[in-house]
mmCIF file of C-alpha atoms in Angstrom:
data_model
loop_
_atom_site.group_PDB
_atom_site.id
_atom_site.type_symbol
_atom_site.label_atom_id
_atom_site.label_comp_id
_atom_site.label_asym_id
_atom_site.label_seq_id
_atom_site.Cartn_x
_atom_site.Cartn_y
_atom_site.Cartn_z
ATOM 1 C CA MET A 123 77.449 292.603 334.717
ATOM 2 C CA THR A 124 78.476 289.383 332.509
ATOM 3 C CA ASP A 125 77.508 288.220 329.387
ATOM 4 C CA ILE A 126 76.859 284.182 328.252
ATOM 5 C CA ILE A 127 77.066 283.219 325.612
ATOM 6 C CA GLU A 128 75.420 280.319 325.171
ATOM 7 C CA VAL A 129 76.918 277.905 321.958
ATOM 8 C CA VAL A 130 74.349 275.049 320.490
ATOM 9 C CA ASP A 131 75.572 271.937 318.245
ATOM 10 C CA GLU A 132 73.011 273.113 315.413
ATOM 11 C CA ALA A 133 72.492 268.973 316.036
ATOM 12 C CA SER A 134 70.894 268.609 319.354
ATOM 13 C CA VAL A 135 67.988 271.179 317.938
ATOM 14 C CA VAL A 136 64.496 269.862 317.472
ATOM 15 C CA LYS A 137 63.521 271.753 314.114
ATOM 16 C CA PRO A 138 59.675 271.430 314.451
ATOM 17 C CA PRO A 139 58.567 269.369 310.935
ATOM 18 C CA SER A 140 57.568 271.503 308.005
ATOM 19 C CA ILE A 141 54.029 270.771 306.220
ATOM 20 C CA LYS A 142 53.450 271.128 302.513
ATOM 21 C CA GLN A 143 50.164 270.624 300.290
ATOM 22 C CA LYS A 144 49.493 266.886 298.827
ATOM 23 C CA THR A 145 50.319 267.030 295.346
ATOM 24 C CA ALA A 146 48.181 265.916 293.050
ATOM 25 C CA GLY A 147 49.065 263.186 290.372
ATOM 26 C CA PHE A 148 48.563 261.236 287.257
ATOM 27 C CA TRP A 149 44.516 260.097 287.870
ATOM 28 C CA MET A 150 43.252 262.783 290.010
ATOM 29 C CA ARG A 151 44.143 265.550 287.372
ATOM 30 C CA PHE A 152 42.637 263.441 284.752
ATOM 31 C CA TRP A 153 39.447 262.625 285.609
ATOM 32 C CA ALA A 154 39.040 266.298 286.571
ATOM 33 C CA PHE A 155 40.411 266.676 282.470
ATOM 34 C CA LEU A 156 37.761 264.934 281.538
ATOM 35 C CA LEU A 157 34.660 266.631 283.994
ATOM 36 C CA ASP A 158 35.815 269.332 282.255
ATOM 37 C CA SER A 159 35.476 268.168 278.382
ATOM 38 C CA ILE A 160 32.258 267.563 278.918
ATOM 39 C CA VAL A 161 31.661 270.723 281.003
ATOM 40 C CA ILE A 162 32.969 272.334 277.619
ATOM 41 C CA SER A 163 31.193 270.278 275.212
ATOM 42 C CA ALA A 164 28.068 270.979 277.654
ATOM 43 C CA ILE A 165 29.327 274.742 276.586
ATOM 44 C CA ILE A 166 29.554 274.313 273.159
ATOM 45 C CA GLY A 167 26.296 272.467 272.875
ATOM 46 C CA VAL A 168 24.144 275.159 274.534
ATOM 47 C CA SER A 169 25.673 278.713 273.623
ATOM 48 C CA ILE A 170 26.878 277.944 269.902
ATOM 49 C CA ARG A 171 25.350 274.871 268.611
ATOM 50 C CA PRO A 172 21.306 276.323 268.826
ATOM 51 C CA VAL A 173 22.850 279.356 266.687
ATOM 52 C CA PHE A 174 24.900 277.259 264.233
ATOM 53 C CA ALA A 175 21.233 275.625 263.351
ATOM 54 C CA LEU A 176 19.717 278.653 264.019
ATOM 55 C CA MET A 177 21.613 280.313 261.689
ATOM 56 C CA ASN A 178 21.214 277.128 259.660
ATOM 57 C CA TRP A 179 25.029 276.433 258.745
ATOM 58 C CA SER A 180 27.385 273.196 259.260
ATOM 59 C CA VAL A 181 29.146 271.847 262.499
ATOM 60 C CA ALA A 182 29.723 269.198 260.963
ATOM 61 C CA SER A 183 33.493 270.284 259.260
ATOM 62 C CA ASP A 184 36.526 268.660 260.377
ATOM 63 C CA ALA A 185 38.882 271.724 258.984
ATOM 64 C CA TRP A 186 40.889 272.579 261.983
ATOM 65 C CA TYR A 187 39.891 276.584 259.846
ATOM 66 C CA ALA A 188 35.783 275.515 260.583
ATOM 67 C CA PRO A 189 34.105 278.557 262.211
ATOM 68 C CA MET A 190 32.963 275.382 264.881
ATOM 69 C CA THR A 191 36.504 274.125 265.260
ATOM 70 C CA ILE A 192 37.863 277.746 265.769
ATOM 71 C CA LEU A 193 34.991 279.350 268.075
ATOM 72 C CA SER A 194 35.450 274.896 269.960
ATOM 73 C CA GLY A 195 38.664 275.997 270.589
ATOM 74 C CA ILE A 196 38.038 279.222 271.526
ATOM 75 C CA ILE A 197 35.594 278.382 274.226
ATOM 76 C CA PHE A 198 38.032 275.648 275.653
ATOM 77 C CA TYR A 199 40.739 278.189 275.913
ATOM 78 C CA ALA A 200 39.056 280.734 277.554
ATOM 79 C CA TYR A 201 37.451 277.811 280.217
ATOM 80 C CA PHE A 202 41.160 276.749 281.073
ATOM 81 C CA VAL A 203 42.247 280.194 281.183
ATOM 82 C CA LEU A 204 40.044 282.215 282.975
ATOM 83 C CA MET A 205 38.941 278.912 285.552
ATOM 84 C CA THR A 206 42.844 279.370 286.499
ATOM 85 C CA LYS A 207 42.965 282.371 286.182
ATOM 86 C CA PHE A 208 40.080 283.756 288.896
ATOM 87 C CA PHE A 209 40.221 280.341 290.941
ATOM 88 C CA LYS A 210 42.894 279.008 291.023
ATOM 89 C CA GLN A 211 40.959 275.626 289.594
ATOM 90 C CA THR A 212 37.948 274.731 286.714
ATOM 91 C CA ILE A 213 35.201 272.741 287.276
ATOM 92 C CA GLY A 214 37.009 269.652 287.528
ATOM 93 C CA LYS A 215 39.629 270.700 289.451
ATOM 94 C CA MET A 216 36.949 272.140 292.484
ATOM 95 C CA THR A 217 35.285 268.639 292.027
ATOM 96 C CA PHE A 218 38.501 267.029 292.889
ATOM 97 C CA GLY A 219 39.605 268.973 295.536
ATOM 98 C CA ILE A 220 42.781 270.118 294.048
ATOM 99 C CA LYS A 221 43.814 273.765 292.428
ATOM 100 C CA VAL A 222 47.132 274.975 290.423
ATOM 101 C CA GLU A 223 50.201 276.604 292.635
ATOM 102 C CA LYS A 224 52.404 278.870 292.044
ATOM 103 C CA ASP A 225 55.830 277.216 292.872
ATOM 104 C CA ASP A 226 57.302 280.071 295.115
ATOM 105 C CA GLY A 227 53.489 280.699 296.581
ATOM 106 C CA GLU A 228 52.298 283.784 294.994
ATOM 107 C CA ALA A 229 49.386 285.186 293.788
ATOM 108 C CA LEU A 230 49.022 283.448 290.038
ATOM 109 C CA ASP A 231 49.397 286.235 287.218
ATOM 110 C CA TRP A 232 48.570 286.727 283.426
ATOM 111 C CA MET A 233 51.629 285.379 281.769
ATOM 112 C CA THR A 234 51.944 282.310 284.066
ATOM 113 C CA VAL A 235 48.460 281.611 283.503
ATOM 114 C CA LEU A 236 48.701 282.177 279.743
ATOM 115 C CA PHE A 237 51.451 280.641 279.223
ATOM 116 C CA ARG A 238 50.641 277.654 281.505
ATOM 117 C CA GLU A 239 47.036 277.109 280.283
ATOM 118 C CA GLY A 240 47.797 278.435 276.626
ATOM 119 C CA VAL A 241 51.237 277.463 274.867
ATOM 120 C CA GLY A 242 51.087 274.103 278.276
ATOM 121 C CA ARG A 243 47.538 272.926 276.628
ATOM 122 C CA PHE A 244 48.271 273.603 273.022
ATOM 123 C CA ILE A 245 51.832 271.727 272.941
ATOM 124 C CA ASN A 246 50.167 268.922 274.950
ATOM 125 C CA GLY A 247 47.048 268.906 272.954
ATOM 126 C CA THR A 248 49.112 268.422 269.474
ATOM 127 C CA LEU A 249 51.048 265.391 271.104
ATOM 128 C CA LEU A 250 47.557 263.348 271.480
ATOM 129 C CA TYR A 251 47.961 264.205 275.065
ATOM 130 C CA LEU A 252 50.865 262.044 275.393
ATOM 131 C CA PRO A 253 52.797 264.919 277.773
ATOM 132 C CA TYR A 254 50.431 264.045 280.154
ATOM 133 C CA LEU A 255 51.721 261.280 281.738
ATOM 134 C CA ILE A 256 54.981 262.927 282.263
ATOM 135 C CA VAL A 257 53.099 263.948 285.677
ATOM 136 C CA ALA A 258 53.185 259.909 286.532
ATOM 137 C CA PHE A 259 56.678 259.923 286.903
ATOM 138 C CA SER A 260 57.837 263.341 287.518
ATOM 139 C CA PRO A 261 58.434 264.415 290.970
ATOM 140 C CA ASN A 262 55.427 266.686 292.746
ATOM 141 C CA ASN A 263 53.362 264.863 289.656
ATOM 142 C CA LYS A 264 54.313 268.044 287.339
ATOM 143 C CA SER A 265 53.589 268.228 283.833
ATOM 144 C CA ILE A 266 56.115 270.105 281.529
ATOM 145 C CA ALA A 267 53.224 272.764 281.929
ATOM 146 C CA ASP A 268 54.335 273.300 285.052
ATOM 147 C CA TYR A 269 57.079 272.922 284.519
ATOM 148 C CA PHE A 270 57.461 276.005 281.963
ATOM 149 C CA ALA A 271 55.247 278.118 284.129
ATOM 150 C CA ASP A 272 57.083 277.322 287.852
ATOM 151 C CA THR A 273 53.301 275.771 289.078
ATOM 152 C CA VAL A 274 52.065 272.770 290.377
ATOM 153 C CA VAL A 275 48.747 271.207 291.283
ATOM 154 C CA VAL A 276 47.625 270.207 294.316
ATOM 155 C CA HIS A 277 45.014 268.838 297.221
ATOM 156 C CA GLU A 278 43.514 272.129 298.270
ATOM 157 C CA ASN A 279 42.796 270.868 302.336
ATOM 158 C CA ILE A 280 45.374 267.989 302.228
ATOM 159 C CA TYR A 281 49.228 268.001 303.798
ATOM 160 C CA THR A 282 52.034 266.337 304.075
ATOM 161 C CA LYS A 283 55.281 266.171 306.455
ATOM 162 C CA ASP A 284 58.606 267.075 304.134
ATOM 163 C CA VAL A 285 61.168 265.136 305.966
#
């Protein structure tokens, strides 16, 4: 019996194109964040303001340590952390068909989500949201928080050829 060994030149092998999910750009993420801000404002307006009105507490203080500011901040961060952890997307992202994924394709763990949504949003908010502009110019439309947490925001059902 004769064994035949076939030598194949790698250049002659046709590889099927690989596909990947399309990353969400600046404007898509901007509109999603704007919608999320409206949702958070509604949650605060429905849940916290009536309690403050019932207790005759002031909601007008501009100090960062005012009870209204602290409770609003807790709701803001809790909304983003919990929605991203359990659904990979917020209501704004759901509406625009985008979601958060880890770069390596693994499931989002608590540390990743807390770092991305907590620390990343705090840094962006502290710097007047200017770091969000990085999304428009970075490869794969990644924000500072995405780089820190090794995540990417992608469209749910739109794919591109990986060249």
